[in-house]
mmCIF file of C-alpha atoms in Angstrom:
data_model
loop_
_atom_site.group_PDB
_atom_site.id
_atom_site.type_symbol
_atom_site.label_atom_id
_atom_site.label_comp_id
_atom_site.label_asym_id
_atom_site.label_seq_id
_atom_site.Cartn_x
_atom_site.Cartn_y
_atom_site.Cartn_z
ATOM 1 C CA MET A 15 0.141 -0.045 0.014
ATOM 2 C CA LYS A 16 1.007 3.493 -0.858
ATOM 3 C CA ILE A 17 -0.063 6.995 -0.078
ATOM 4 C CA LYS A 18 0.300 9.578 -2.835
ATOM 5 C CA ASN A 19 1.340 13.283 -2.329
ATOM 6 C CA TYR A 20 1.919 12.579 1.370
ATOM 7 C CA ARG A 21 3.272 15.815 3.615
ATOM 8 C CA PHE A 22 5.338 14.117 6.376
ATOM 9 C CA GLU A 23 7.274 16.120 8.987
ATOM 10 C CA GLY A 24 8.422 13.500 11.204
ATOM 11 C CA PHE A 25 12.209 14.314 10.008
ATOM 12 C CA GLY A 26 11.435 17.952 11.769
ATOM 13 C CA PHE A 27 11.083 19.856 8.559
ATOM 14 C CA PRO A 28 8.347 19.358 5.776
ATOM 15 C CA VAL A 29 9.177 16.591 3.084
ATOM 16 C CA ILE A 30 6.686 15.936 0.280
ATOM 17 C CA PHE A 31 6.353 12.409 -0.807
ATOM 18 C CA ASP A 32 5.242 11.680 -4.487
ATOM 19 C CA GLU A 33 4.384 7.706 -2.938
ATOM 20 C CA LEU A 34 5.077 6.822 0.480
ATOM 21 C CA PRO A 35 4.898 3.469 1.686
ATOM 22 C CA ALA A 36 1.817 2.552 4.507
ATOM 23 C CA VAL A 37 0.696 -0.051 6.338
ATOM 24 C CA LYS A 38 -2.679 -0.398 8.308
ATOM 25 C CA VAL A 39 -3.034 0.311 12.051
ATOM 26 C CA ARG A 40 -6.343 -0.054 13.387
ATOM 27 C CA GLY A 41 -7.926 0.388 10.009
ATOM 28 C CA GLU A 42 -6.365 3.482 9.147
ATOM 29 C CA LEU A 43 -3.613 3.865 6.457
ATOM 30 C CA VAL A 44 -0.457 5.422 8.149
ATOM 31 C CA PRO A 45 3.000 5.959 6.994
ATOM 32 C CA ASP A 46 5.641 3.337 7.062
ATOM 33 C CA VAL A 47 9.145 5.748 6.879
ATOM 34 C CA ASP A 48 12.177 4.044 6.479
ATOM 35 C CA PHE A 49 14.605 6.721 7.716
ATOM 36 C CA ASP A 50 17.522 5.338 6.983
ATOM 37 C CA LYS A 51 16.354 4.893 3.426
ATOM 38 C CA TYR A 52 15.722 8.790 3.133
ATOM 39 C CA ALA A 53 18.324 10.318 5.643
ATOM 40 C CA LYS A 54 21.287 10.404 3.155
ATOM 41 C CA PRO A 55 19.407 11.739 -0.016
ATOM 42 C CA LEU A 56 17.952 13.968 1.980
ATOM 43 C CA ILE A 57 20.714 15.513 2.964
ATOM 44 C CA GLU A 58 22.355 15.832 -0.093
ATOM 45 C CA HIS A 59 19.429 17.741 -1.568
ATOM 46 C CA ILE A 60 19.113 19.807 1.380
ATOM 47 C CA CYS A 61 23.272 20.670 0.857
ATOM 48 C CA ALA A 62 23.124 20.541 -3.044
ATOM 49 C CA ARG A 63 19.511 21.523 -4.396
ATOM 50 C CA GLN A 64 18.161 23.424 -1.805
ATOM 51 C CA GLY A 65 18.352 27.120 -2.815
ATOM 52 C CA VAL A 66 17.207 28.567 0.438
ATOM 53 C CA PRO A 67 19.077 29.142 3.671
ATOM 54 C CA LEU A 68 18.850 25.968 5.642
ATOM 55 C CA SER A 69 16.482 25.746 8.801
ATOM 56 C CA GLY A 70 17.499 25.257 12.160
ATOM 57 C CA ASN A 71 15.581 21.917 12.014
ATOM 58 C CA GLN A 72 17.627 20.834 9.121
ATOM 59 C CA VAL A 73 21.030 21.660 10.582
ATOM 60 C CA LYS A 74 20.099 19.791 13.631
ATOM 61 C CA PHE A 75 19.112 16.604 11.298
ATOM 62 C CA ILE A 76 22.069 16.865 9.573
ATOM 63 C CA ARG A 77 24.155 16.892 13.029
ATOM 64 C CA ASN A 78 22.219 13.996 14.126
ATOM 65 C CA TYR A 79 22.622 11.989 11.059
ATOM 66 C CA PHE A 80 26.469 11.852 11.816
ATOM 67 C CA GLY A 81 25.398 11.183 15.505
ATOM 68 C CA MET A 82 27.563 13.858 16.621
ATOM 69 C CA SER A 83 27.289 16.352 19.303
ATOM 70 C CA LEU A 84 27.152 19.963 19.325
ATOM 71 C CA ARG A 85 30.905 20.608 19.872
ATOM 72 C CA GLU A 86 31.718 17.350 17.520
ATOM 73 C CA PHE A 87 29.713 18.900 15.002
ATOM 74 C CA ALA A 88 31.163 22.712 15.430
ATOM 75 C CA LYS A 89 34.863 21.146 14.937
ATOM 76 C CA MET A 90 33.984 19.290 11.902
ATOM 77 C CA LEU A 91 32.464 23.033 10.659
ATOM 78 C CA ASN A 92 35.210 24.715 12.192
ATOM 79 C CA VAL A 93 32.853 27.216 14.217
ATOM 80 C CA THR A 94 31.591 27.060 17.886
ATOM 81 C CA HIS A 95 29.680 24.969 19.713
ATOM 82 C CA GLN A 96 27.388 28.001 20.334
ATOM 83 C CA SER A 97 27.177 28.914 16.888
ATOM 84 C CA VAL A 98 25.877 25.626 16.119
ATOM 85 C CA MET A 99 23.194 25.617 19.072
ATOM 86 C CA ARG A 100 22.172 29.141 17.719
ATOM 87 C CA TRP A 101 21.491 27.852 14.135
ATOM 88 C CA GLU A 102 19.326 24.849 15.634
ATOM 89 C CA ASP A 103 17.100 27.730 17.415
ATOM 90 C CA PHE A 104 15.738 28.940 14.677
ATOM 91 C CA THR A 105 13.960 25.483 14.034
ATOM 92 C CA ILE A 106 11.389 25.772 11.026
ATOM 93 C CA SER A 107 12.792 28.940 9.927
ATOM 94 C CA ALA A 108 16.133 30.090 8.172
ATOM 95 C CA ALA A 109 19.175 29.454 10.474
ATOM 96 C CA HIS A 110 20.622 32.954 9.928
ATOM 97 C CA ILE A 111 23.903 31.188 9.288
ATOM 98 C CA ASP A 112 26.383 33.530 7.449
ATOM 99 C CA VAL A 113 26.265 33.060 3.676
ATOM 100 C CA ASN A 114 29.862 32.124 2.951
ATOM 101 C CA THR A 115 29.829 29.460 6.168
ATOM 102 C CA GLU A 116 26.713 28.317 5.081
ATOM 103 C CA ILE A 117 28.438 27.059 1.798
ATOM 104 C CA VAL A 118 31.761 25.800 3.582
ATOM 105 C CA PHE A 119 29.026 24.248 5.593
ATOM 106 C CA ARG A 120 27.357 22.102 2.657
ATOM 107 C CA LEU A 121 29.940 21.179 0.713
ATOM 108 C CA ILE A 122 31.778 19.446 4.023
ATOM 109 C CA ILE A 123 28.891 17.900 4.570
ATOM 110 C CA LEU A 124 28.569 16.933 0.856
ATOM 111 C CA LYS A 125 32.072 15.773 1.581
ATOM 112 C CA GLN A 126 31.728 13.236 4.416
ATOM 113 C CA LEU A 127 28.649 11.591 2.498
ATOM 114 C CA GLY A 128 31.139 11.200 -0.120
ATOM 115 C CA SER A 129 28.214 13.060 -2.768
ATOM 116 C CA ALA A 130 30.776 15.705 -3.118
ATOM 117 C CA LYS A 131 31.565 14.955 -6.680
ATOM 118 C CA ASP A 132 28.087 14.200 -7.819
ATOM 119 C CA CYS A 133 26.441 16.949 -6.140
ATOM 120 C CA PHE A 134 29.006 19.753 -6.812
ATOM 121 C CA GLY A 135 27.301 21.120 -10.032
ATOM 122 C CA SER A 136 23.704 21.289 -8.761
ATOM 123 C CA LEU A 137 25.335 22.970 -5.571
ATOM 124 C CA MET A 138 27.118 26.004 -7.490
ATOM 125 C CA GLU A 139 23.557 26.652 -9.102
ATOM 126 C CA LYS A 140 21.977 26.891 -6.371
ATOM 127 C CA LEU A 141 24.912 29.336 -4.670
ATOM 128 C CA GLU A 142 23.790 32.087 -7.166
ATOM 129 C CA ALA A 143 20.018 31.739 -5.652
ATOM 130 C CA LEU A 144 21.214 31.552 -2.095
ATOM 131 C CA THR A 145 23.366 34.683 -2.186
ATOM 132 C CA THR A 146 20.302 36.381 -3.557
ATOM 133 C CA PHE A 147 18.261 34.893 -1.137
ATOM 134 C CA GLU A 148 20.220 36.012 1.447
ATOM 135 C CA LYS A 149 20.272 39.691 0.609
ATOM 136 C CA LYS A 150 16.070 40.037 0.158
ATOM 137 C CA SER A 151 14.877 37.089 2.780
ATOM 138 C CA ASN A 152 12.845 38.281 5.681
ATOM 139 C CA TYR A 153 13.682 34.077 6.400
ATOM 140 C CA LYS A 154 9.941 33.477 7.109
ATOM 141 C CA ASN A 155 9.121 30.953 4.255
ATOM 142 C CA ILE A 156 10.960 27.829 3.976
ATOM 143 C CA ASN A 157 9.163 25.274 1.397
ATOM 144 C CA SER A 158 8.550 21.802 1.860
ATOM 145 C CA ILE A 159 11.170 19.687 0.005
ATOM 146 C CA HIS A 160 9.707 17.374 -2.560
ATOM 147 C CA ILE A 161 10.297 14.099 -2.991
ATOM 148 C CA THR A 162 9.502 12.019 -6.254
ATOM 149 C CA LYS A 163 10.349 8.589 -7.398
#
């Protein structure tokens, strides 16, 4: 069984699935999300294809994916753990990461995933949008991520 066009909030930020496996529980169809299956592609999408700043929940999702403490994650990114904590406090809105820091952040994460070469071209296309967004945005509306087959 599958659910079509499902908005899933279980990652800490909205993800729209064209089709999502489902199971019946007490007669109701509920999503059957394999977090391990979707985590890496989601992070690749967030870091390489998302043309808007990272949200606080996305930063936290990425950090948790790597199983790192605030200090370990901050050290990997060459920032303070207070910076990471401040970014994560923005939850669903843009994390207010300096645009240059965010670019480096995305590249480091893609490298850690082993995806840097595959995603680099896509990231470069989005950097222009990201720097434009930084200049004119009120940081209120971060769109859902849409997952297709």
